[in-house]
mmCIF file of C-alpha atoms in Angstrom:
data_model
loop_
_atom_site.group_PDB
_atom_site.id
_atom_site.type_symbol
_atom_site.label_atom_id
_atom_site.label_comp_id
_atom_site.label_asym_id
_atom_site.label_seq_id
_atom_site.Cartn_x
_atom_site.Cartn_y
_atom_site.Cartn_z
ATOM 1 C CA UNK X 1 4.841 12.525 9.202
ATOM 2 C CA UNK X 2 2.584 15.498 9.581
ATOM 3 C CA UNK X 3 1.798 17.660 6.774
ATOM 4 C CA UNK X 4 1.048 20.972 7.078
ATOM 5 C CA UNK X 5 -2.819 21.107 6.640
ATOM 6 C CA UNK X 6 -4.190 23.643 8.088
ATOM 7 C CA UNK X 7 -4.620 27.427 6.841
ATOM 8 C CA UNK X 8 -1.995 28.500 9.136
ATOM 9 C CA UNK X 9 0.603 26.274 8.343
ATOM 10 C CA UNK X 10 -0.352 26.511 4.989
ATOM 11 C CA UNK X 11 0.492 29.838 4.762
ATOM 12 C CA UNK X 12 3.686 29.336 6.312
ATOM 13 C CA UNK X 13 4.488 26.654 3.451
ATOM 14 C CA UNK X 14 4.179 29.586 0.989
ATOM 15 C CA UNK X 15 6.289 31.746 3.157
ATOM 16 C CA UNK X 16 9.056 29.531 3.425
ATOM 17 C CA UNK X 17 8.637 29.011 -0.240
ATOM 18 C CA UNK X 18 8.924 32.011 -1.128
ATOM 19 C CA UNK X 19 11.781 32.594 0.867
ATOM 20 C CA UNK X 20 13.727 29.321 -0.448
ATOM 21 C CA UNK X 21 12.746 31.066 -4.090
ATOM 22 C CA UNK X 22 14.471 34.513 -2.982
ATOM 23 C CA UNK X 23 17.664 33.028 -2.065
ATOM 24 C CA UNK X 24 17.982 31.131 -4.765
ATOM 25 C CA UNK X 25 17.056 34.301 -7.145
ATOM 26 C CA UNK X 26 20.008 36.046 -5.130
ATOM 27 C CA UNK X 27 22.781 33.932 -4.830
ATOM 28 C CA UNK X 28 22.222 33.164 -8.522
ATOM 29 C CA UNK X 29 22.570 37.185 -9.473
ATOM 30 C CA UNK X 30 25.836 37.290 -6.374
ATOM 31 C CA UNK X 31 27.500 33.955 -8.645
ATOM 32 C CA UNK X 32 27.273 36.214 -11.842
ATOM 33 C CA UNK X 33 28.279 39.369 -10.445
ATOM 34 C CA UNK X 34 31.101 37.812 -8.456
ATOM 35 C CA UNK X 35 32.185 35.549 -11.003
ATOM 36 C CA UNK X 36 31.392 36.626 -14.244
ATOM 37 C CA UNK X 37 31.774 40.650 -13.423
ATOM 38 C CA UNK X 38 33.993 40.612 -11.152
ATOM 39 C CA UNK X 39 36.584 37.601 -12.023
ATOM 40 C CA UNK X 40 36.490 37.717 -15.667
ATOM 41 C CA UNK X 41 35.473 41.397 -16.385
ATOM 42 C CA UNK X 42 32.519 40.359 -18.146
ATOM 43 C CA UNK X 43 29.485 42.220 -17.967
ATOM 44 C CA UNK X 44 26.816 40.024 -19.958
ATOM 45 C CA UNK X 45 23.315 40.544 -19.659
ATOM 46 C CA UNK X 46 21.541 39.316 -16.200
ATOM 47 C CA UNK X 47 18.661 38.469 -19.042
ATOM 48 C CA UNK X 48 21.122 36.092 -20.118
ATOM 49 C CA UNK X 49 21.050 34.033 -16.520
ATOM 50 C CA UNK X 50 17.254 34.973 -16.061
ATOM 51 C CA UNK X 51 15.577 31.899 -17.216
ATOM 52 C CA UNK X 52 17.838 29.379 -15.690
ATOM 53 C CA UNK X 53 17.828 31.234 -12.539
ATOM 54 C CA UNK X 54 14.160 31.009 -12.484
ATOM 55 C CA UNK X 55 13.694 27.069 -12.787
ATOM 56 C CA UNK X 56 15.979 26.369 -10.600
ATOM 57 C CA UNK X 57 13.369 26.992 -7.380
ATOM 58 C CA UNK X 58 10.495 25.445 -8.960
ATOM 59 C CA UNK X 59 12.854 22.280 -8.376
ATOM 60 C CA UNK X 60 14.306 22.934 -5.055
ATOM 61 C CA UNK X 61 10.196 22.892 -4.447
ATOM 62 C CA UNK X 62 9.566 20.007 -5.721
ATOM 63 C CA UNK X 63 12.775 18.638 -4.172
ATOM 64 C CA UNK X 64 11.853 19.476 -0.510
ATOM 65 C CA UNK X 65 8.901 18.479 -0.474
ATOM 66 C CA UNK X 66 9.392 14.921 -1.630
ATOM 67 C CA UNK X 67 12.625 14.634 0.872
ATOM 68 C CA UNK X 68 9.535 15.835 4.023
ATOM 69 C CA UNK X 69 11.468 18.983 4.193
ATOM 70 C CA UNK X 70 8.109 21.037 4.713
ATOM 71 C CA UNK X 71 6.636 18.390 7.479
ATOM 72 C CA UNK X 72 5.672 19.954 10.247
ATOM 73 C CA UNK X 73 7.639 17.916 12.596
ATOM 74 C CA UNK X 74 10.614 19.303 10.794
ATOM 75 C CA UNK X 75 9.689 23.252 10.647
ATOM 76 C CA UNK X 76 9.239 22.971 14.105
ATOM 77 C CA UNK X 77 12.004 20.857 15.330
ATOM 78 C CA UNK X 78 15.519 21.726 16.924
ATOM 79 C CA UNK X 79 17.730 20.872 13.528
ATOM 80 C CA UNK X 80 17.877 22.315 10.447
ATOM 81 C CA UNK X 81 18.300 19.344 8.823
ATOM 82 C CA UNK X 82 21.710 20.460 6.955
ATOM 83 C CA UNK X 83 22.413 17.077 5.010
ATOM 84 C CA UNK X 84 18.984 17.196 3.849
ATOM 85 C CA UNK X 85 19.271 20.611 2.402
ATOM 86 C CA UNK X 86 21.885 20.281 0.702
ATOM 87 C CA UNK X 87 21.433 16.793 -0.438
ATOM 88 C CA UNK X 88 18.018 18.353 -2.208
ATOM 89 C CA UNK X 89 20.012 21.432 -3.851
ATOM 90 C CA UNK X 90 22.598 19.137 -5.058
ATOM 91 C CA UNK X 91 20.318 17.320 -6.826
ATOM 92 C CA UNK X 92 17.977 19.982 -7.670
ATOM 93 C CA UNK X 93 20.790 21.440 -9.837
ATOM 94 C CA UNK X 94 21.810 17.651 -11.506
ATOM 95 C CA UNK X 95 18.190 17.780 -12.438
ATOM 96 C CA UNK X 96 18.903 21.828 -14.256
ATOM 97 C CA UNK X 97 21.908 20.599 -15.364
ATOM 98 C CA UNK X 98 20.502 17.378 -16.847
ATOM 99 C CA UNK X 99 17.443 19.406 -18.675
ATOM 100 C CA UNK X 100 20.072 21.948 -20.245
ATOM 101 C CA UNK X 101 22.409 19.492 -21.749
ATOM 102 C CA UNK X 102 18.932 17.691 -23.166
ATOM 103 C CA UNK X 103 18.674 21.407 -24.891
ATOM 104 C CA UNK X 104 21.660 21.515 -25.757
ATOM 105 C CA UNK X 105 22.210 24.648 -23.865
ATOM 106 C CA UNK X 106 24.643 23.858 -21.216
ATOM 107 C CA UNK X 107 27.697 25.079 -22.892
ATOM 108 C CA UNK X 108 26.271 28.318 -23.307
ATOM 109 C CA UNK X 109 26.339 28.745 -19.291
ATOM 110 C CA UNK X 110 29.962 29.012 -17.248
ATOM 111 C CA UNK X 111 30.620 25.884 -15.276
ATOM 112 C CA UNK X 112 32.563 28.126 -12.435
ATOM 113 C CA UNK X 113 29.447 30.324 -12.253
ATOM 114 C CA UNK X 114 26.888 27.235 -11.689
ATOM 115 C CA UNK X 115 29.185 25.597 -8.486
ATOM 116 C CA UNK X 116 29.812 29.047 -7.628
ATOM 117 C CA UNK X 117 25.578 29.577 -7.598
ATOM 118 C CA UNK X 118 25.433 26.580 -5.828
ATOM 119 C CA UNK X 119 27.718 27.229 -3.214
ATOM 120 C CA UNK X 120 26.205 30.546 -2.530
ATOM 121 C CA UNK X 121 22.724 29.118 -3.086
ATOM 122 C CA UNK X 122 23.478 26.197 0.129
ATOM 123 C CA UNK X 123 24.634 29.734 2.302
ATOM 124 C CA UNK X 124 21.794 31.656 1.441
ATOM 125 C CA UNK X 125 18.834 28.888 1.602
ATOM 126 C CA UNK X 126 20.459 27.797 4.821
ATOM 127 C CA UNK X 127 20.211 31.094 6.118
ATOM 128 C CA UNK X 128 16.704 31.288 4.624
ATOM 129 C CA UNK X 129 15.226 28.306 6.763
ATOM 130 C CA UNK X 130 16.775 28.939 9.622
ATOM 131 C CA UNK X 131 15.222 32.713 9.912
ATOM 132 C CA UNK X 132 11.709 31.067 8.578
ATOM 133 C CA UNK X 133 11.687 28.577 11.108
ATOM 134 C CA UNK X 134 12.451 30.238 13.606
ATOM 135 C CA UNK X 135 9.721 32.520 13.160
ATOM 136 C CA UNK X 136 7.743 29.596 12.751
ATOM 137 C CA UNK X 137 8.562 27.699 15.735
ATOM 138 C CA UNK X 138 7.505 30.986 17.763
ATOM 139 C CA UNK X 139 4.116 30.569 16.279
ATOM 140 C CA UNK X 140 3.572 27.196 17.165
ATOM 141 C CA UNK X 141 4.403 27.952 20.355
ATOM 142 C CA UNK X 142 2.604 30.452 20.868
ATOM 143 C CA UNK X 143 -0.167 28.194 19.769
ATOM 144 C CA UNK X 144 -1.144 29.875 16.528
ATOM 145 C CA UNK X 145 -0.304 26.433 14.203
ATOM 146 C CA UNK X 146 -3.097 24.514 15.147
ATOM 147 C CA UNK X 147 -4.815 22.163 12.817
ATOM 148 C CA UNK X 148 -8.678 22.123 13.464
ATOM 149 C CA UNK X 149 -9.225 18.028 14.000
ATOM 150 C CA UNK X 150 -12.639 16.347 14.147
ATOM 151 C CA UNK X 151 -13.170 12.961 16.318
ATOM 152 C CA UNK X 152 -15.719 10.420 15.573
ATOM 153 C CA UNK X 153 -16.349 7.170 17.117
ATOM 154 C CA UNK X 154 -17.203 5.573 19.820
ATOM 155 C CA UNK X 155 -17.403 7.099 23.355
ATOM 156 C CA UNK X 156 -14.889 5.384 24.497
ATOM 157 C CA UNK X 157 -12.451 5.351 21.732
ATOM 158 C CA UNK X 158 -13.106 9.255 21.297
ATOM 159 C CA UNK X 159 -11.939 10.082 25.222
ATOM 160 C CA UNK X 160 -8.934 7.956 25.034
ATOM 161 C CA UNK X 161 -7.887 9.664 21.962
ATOM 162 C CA UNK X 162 -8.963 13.220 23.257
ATOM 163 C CA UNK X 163 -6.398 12.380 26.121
ATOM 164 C CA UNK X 164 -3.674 11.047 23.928
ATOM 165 C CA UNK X 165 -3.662 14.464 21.776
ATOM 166 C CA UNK X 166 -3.669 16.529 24.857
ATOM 167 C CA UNK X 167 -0.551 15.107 25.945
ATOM 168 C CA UNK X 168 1.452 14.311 23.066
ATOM 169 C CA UNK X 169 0.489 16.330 19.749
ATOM 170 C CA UNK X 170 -0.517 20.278 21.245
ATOM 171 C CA UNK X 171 -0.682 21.489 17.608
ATOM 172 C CA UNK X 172 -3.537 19.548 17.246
ATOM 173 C CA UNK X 173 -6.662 21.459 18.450
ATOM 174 C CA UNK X 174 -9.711 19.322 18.400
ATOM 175 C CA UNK X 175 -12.396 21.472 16.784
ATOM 176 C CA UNK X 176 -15.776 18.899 17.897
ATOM 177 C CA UNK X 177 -15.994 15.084 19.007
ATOM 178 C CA UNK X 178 -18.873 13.402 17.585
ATOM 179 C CA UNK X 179 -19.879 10.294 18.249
ATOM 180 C CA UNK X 180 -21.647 7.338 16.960
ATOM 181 C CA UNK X 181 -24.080 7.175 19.984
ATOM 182 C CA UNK X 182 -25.704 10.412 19.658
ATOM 183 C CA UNK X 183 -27.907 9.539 23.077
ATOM 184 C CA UNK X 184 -24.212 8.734 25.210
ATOM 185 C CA UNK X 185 -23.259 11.020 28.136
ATOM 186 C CA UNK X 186 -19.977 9.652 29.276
ATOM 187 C CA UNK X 187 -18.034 12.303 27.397
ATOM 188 C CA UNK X 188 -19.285 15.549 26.024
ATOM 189 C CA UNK X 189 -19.943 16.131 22.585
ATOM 190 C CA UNK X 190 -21.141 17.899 19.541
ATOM 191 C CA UNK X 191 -23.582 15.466 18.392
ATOM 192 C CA UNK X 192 -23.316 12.110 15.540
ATOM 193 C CA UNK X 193 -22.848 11.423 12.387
ATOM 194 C CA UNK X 194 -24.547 13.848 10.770
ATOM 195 C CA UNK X 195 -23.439 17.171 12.906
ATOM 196 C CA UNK X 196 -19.556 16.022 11.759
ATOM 197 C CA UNK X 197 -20.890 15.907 8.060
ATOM 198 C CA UNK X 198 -22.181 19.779 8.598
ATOM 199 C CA UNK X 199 -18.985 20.730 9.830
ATOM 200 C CA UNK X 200 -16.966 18.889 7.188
ATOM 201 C CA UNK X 201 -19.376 20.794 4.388
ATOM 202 C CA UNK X 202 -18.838 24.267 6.452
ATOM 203 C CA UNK X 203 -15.352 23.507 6.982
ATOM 204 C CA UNK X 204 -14.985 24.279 10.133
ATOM 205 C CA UNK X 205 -12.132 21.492 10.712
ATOM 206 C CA UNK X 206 -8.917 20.545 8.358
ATOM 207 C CA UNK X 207 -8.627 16.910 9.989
ATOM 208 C CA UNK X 208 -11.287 14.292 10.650
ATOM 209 C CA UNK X 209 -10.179 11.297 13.127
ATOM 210 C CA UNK X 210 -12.745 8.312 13.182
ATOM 211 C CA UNK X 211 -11.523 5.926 15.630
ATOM 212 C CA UNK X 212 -13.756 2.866 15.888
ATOM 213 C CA UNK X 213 -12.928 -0.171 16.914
ATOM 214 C CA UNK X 214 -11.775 -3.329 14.408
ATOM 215 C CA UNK X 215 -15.743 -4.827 15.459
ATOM 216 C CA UNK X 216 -17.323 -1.852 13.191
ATOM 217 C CA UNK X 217 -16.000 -1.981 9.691
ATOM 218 C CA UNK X 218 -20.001 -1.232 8.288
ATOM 219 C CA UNK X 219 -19.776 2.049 10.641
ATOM 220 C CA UNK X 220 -16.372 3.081 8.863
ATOM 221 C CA UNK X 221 -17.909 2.737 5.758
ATOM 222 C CA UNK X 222 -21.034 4.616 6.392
ATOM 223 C CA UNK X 223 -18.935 7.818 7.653
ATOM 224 C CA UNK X 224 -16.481 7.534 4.388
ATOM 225 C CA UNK X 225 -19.677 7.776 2.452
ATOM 226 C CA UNK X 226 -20.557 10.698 4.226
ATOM 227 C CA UNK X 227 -17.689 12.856 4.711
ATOM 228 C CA UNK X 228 -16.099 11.154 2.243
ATOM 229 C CA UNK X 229 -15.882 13.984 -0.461
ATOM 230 C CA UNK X 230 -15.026 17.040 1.709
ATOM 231 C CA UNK X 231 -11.669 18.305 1.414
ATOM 232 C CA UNK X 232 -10.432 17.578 5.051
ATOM 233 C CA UNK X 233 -8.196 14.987 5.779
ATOM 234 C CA UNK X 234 -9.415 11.590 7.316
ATOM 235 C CA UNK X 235 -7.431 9.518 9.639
ATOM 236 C CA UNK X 236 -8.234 6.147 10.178
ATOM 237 C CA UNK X 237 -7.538 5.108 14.175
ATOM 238 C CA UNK X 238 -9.017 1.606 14.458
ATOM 239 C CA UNK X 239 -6.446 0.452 17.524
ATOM 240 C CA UNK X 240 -5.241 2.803 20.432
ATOM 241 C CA UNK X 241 -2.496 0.341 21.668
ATOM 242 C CA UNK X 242 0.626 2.014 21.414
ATOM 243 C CA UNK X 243 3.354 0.257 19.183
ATOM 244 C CA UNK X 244 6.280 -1.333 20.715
ATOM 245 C CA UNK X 245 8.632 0.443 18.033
ATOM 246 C CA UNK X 246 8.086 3.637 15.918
ATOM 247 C CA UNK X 247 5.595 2.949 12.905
ATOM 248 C CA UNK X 248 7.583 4.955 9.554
ATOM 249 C CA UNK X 249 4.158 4.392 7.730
ATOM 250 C CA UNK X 250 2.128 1.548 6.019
ATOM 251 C CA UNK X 251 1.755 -0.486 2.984
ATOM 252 C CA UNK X 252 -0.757 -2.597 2.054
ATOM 253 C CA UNK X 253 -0.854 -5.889 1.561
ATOM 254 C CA UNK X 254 -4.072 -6.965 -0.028
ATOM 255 C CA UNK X 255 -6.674 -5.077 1.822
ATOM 256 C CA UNK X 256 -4.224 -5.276 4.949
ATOM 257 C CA UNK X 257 -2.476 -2.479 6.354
ATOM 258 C CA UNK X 258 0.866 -3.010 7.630
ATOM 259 C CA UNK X 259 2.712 -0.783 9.704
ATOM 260 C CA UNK X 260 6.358 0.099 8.085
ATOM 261 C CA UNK X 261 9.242 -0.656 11.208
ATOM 262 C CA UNK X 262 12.036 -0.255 9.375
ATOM 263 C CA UNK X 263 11.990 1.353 6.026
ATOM 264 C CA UNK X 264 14.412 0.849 3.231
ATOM 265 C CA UNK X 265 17.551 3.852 3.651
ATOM 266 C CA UNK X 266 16.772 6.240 0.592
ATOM 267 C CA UNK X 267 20.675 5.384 -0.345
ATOM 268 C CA UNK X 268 19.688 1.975 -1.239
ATOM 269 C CA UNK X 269 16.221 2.576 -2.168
ATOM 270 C CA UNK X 270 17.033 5.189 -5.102
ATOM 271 C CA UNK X 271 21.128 3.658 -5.443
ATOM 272 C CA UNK X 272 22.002 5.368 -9.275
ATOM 273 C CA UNK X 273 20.704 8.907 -7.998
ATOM 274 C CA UNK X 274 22.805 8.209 -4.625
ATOM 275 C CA UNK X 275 25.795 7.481 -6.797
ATOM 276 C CA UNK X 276 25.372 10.647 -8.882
ATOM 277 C CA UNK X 277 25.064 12.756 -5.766
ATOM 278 C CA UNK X 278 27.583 11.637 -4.210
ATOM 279 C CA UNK X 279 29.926 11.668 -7.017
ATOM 280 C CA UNK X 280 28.813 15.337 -8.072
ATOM 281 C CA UNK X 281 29.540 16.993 -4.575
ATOM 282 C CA UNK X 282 32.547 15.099 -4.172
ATOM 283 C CA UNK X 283 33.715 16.613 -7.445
ATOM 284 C CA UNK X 284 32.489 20.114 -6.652
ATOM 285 C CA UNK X 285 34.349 19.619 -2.667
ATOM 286 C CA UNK X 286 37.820 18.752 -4.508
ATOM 287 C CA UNK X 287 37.451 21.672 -6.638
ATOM 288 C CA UNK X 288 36.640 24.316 -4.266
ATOM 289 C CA UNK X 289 38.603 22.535 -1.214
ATOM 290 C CA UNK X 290 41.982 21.903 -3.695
ATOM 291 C CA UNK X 291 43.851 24.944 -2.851
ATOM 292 C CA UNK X 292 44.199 24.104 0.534
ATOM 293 C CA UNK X 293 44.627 20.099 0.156
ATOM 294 C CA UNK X 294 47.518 21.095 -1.965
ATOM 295 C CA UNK X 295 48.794 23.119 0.853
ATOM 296 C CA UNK X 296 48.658 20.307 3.418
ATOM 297 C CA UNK X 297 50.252 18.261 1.080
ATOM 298 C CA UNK X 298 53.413 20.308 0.269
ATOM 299 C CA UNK X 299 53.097 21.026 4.325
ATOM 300 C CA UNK X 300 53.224 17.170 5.031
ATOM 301 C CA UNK X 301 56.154 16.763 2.511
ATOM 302 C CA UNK X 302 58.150 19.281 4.330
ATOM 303 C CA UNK X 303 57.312 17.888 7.420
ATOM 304 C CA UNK X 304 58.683 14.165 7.101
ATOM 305 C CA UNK X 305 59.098 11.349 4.385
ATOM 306 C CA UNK X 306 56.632 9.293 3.370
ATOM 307 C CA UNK X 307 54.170 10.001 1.340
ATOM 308 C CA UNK X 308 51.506 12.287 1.271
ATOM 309 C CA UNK X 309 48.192 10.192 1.656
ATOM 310 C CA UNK X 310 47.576 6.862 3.359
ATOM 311 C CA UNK X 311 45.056 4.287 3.203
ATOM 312 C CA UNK X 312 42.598 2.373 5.987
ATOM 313 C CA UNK X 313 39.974 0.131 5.925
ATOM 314 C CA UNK X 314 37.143 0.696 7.516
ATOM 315 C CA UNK X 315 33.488 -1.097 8.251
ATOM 316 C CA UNK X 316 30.489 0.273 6.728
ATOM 317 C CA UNK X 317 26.982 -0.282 6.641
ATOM 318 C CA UNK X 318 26.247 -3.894 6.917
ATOM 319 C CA UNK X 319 29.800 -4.543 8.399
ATOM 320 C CA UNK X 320 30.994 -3.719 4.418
ATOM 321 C CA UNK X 321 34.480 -3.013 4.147
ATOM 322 C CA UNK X 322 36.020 0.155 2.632
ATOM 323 C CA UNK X 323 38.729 1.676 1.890
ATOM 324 C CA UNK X 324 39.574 5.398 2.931
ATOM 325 C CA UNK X 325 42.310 7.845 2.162
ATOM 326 C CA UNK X 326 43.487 10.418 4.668
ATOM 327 C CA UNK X 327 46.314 12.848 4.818
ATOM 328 C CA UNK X 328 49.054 11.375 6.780
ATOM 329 C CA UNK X 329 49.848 13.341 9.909
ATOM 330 C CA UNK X 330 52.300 10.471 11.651
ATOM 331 C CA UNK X 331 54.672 8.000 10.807
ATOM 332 C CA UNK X 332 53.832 5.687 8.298
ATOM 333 C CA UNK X 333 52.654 1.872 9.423
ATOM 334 C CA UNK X 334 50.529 -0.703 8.114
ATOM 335 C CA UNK X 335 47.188 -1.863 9.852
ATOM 336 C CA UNK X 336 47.894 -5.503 8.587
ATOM 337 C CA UNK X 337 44.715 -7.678 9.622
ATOM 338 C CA UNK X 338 43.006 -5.002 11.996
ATOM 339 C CA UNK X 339 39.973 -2.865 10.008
ATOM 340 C CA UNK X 340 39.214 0.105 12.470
ATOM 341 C CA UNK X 341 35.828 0.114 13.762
ATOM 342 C CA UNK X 342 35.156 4.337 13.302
#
């Protein structure tokens, strides 16, 4: 995934931030006036709300970034990336609500008023991103999100790559190509080693490529040592062959890098934390959604006999089999040995 390196995108990171921060800060103050003034006739002190109101984005933060919410891949794609968002809020405020029971403060704080903050909180972040993104997808394509990148290596390896960016990655706009031949005129350059290890110390890039081939691992060394401590960041291309499935990463093995094909769903990888979640906005989506389930109920009742609900089995990941309860809408009949497939 591609991080947002350059200045640029940097500073739209702390735009969209900032923006992510705002909401928050104002669907938190619309929960309390709306419920709290409004509902109850209660006029407390917005001091009273203040400090909880103001963790609560230093986690989303946190939050989105782990979950590759500020990628650049992502800022600039078609989706929003709704489950995501609200996947990270919902667990952003387990985390706030964990921290104030460990203070012993959570009583002290209406229960309606935080799932009534969150609600409004998923609306106005929502609305947040989208508006950011938008703005920055306009940028990029007006080619203003462009990180600076470096290439060093051979002549050879340095065209092929130079080609491959050109086609396939336009926000990457190569700043130099150096190469380890200094004397080679099959492709045009900026000079060696040492003319990349004055730009690295000017900083006149944000990414460094070297792409050598697996025959020079002394040459790999010798350019780590030199650009080594700069605060760019340094790719390692070492093969150009394209790979016959999409890479999700590495891990290494030893001193072996191996190429991650299939990574471990984050619903298995992290299973309590999946649990909570999913048990928390369940909970909150009965709540808010019970009004009108208890309409379609009493609707269904009037409508025919039977009862209100009925149960199917269904397969799940790994051909699992679950069970699933739906409002009933026809006559009443057992499945017997068939599981529906969707």
């Amino acid at each position: 995934r591609a991080r947002l390196s350059s200045p640029p995108l940097r500073m739209c990171t702390v735009f969209l931030t900032m923006g992510q921060a705002l909401a928050i800060l104002v669907a938190g103050a619309v929960a309390k006036f709306i419920y709290i003034d409004l509902l109850y006739n209660d006029f407390p002190s917005f001091l009273h709300f203040l400090p909880v109101i103001l963790v609560l984005p230093f986690i989303v933060c946190v939050a989105f970034h782990r979950m590759g919410l500020e990628d650049y891949d992502v800022l600039t794609g078609p989706s929003l990336n709704f489950g995501t968002i609200i996947g990270g809020l919902a667990l952003s405020f387990l985390i706030l609500l964990g921290g104030l029971y460990l203070l012993k403060t959570a009583e002290i704080y209406s229960r309606g008023w935080i799932i009534c903050w969150f609600a409004l909180s998923i609306v106005a972040v929502i609305t947040a991103r989208w508006l950011i993104t938008r703005w920055i997808r306009q940028m990029a394509n007006a080619g203003m999100l462009q990180t600076r990148t470096a290439l060093y290596g051979t002549a050879t390896q340095v065209s092929s790559l130079k080609s491959i960016i050109q086609k396939s990655s336009p926000h990457l706009s190569i700043s130099g190509i150096y190469v380890d031949d200094p004397d080679s005129s099959t492709v045009s350059h900026n000079g060696g080693l040492r003319e990349l290890q004055r730009s690295v110390a000017r900083g006149t890039c944000d990414r460094v490529i070297i792409c050598l081939p697996e025959l020079n691992p002394d040459e790999v060394v010798n350019v780590m040592n030199a650009i080594g401590s700069g605060s760019q960041e340094i790719l390692l291309c070492r093969d150009l062959k394209a790979a016959p499935v999409p890479p999700h990463g590495s891990r290494s093995i030893g001193n072996i890098r191996a190429d991650i094909v299939a990574p471990v769903p984050a619903s298995e990888n992290n299973i309590v934390l999946k649990r909570l979640l999913d048990v928390s906005v369940a909970i909150a989506a009965l709540i808010a959604l019970s009004p009108v389930m208890l309409l379609a109920a009493i609707a269904i009742k009037l409508d025919s006999r039977g009862p209100v609900f009925f149960r199917q089995r269904r397969y799940g990941r790994n051909d699992d089999i679950f069970s699933i309860f739906k409002f009933r809408y026809m006559t009443v009949t057992e499945d017997g040995a068939r599981i529906a497939q969707d």
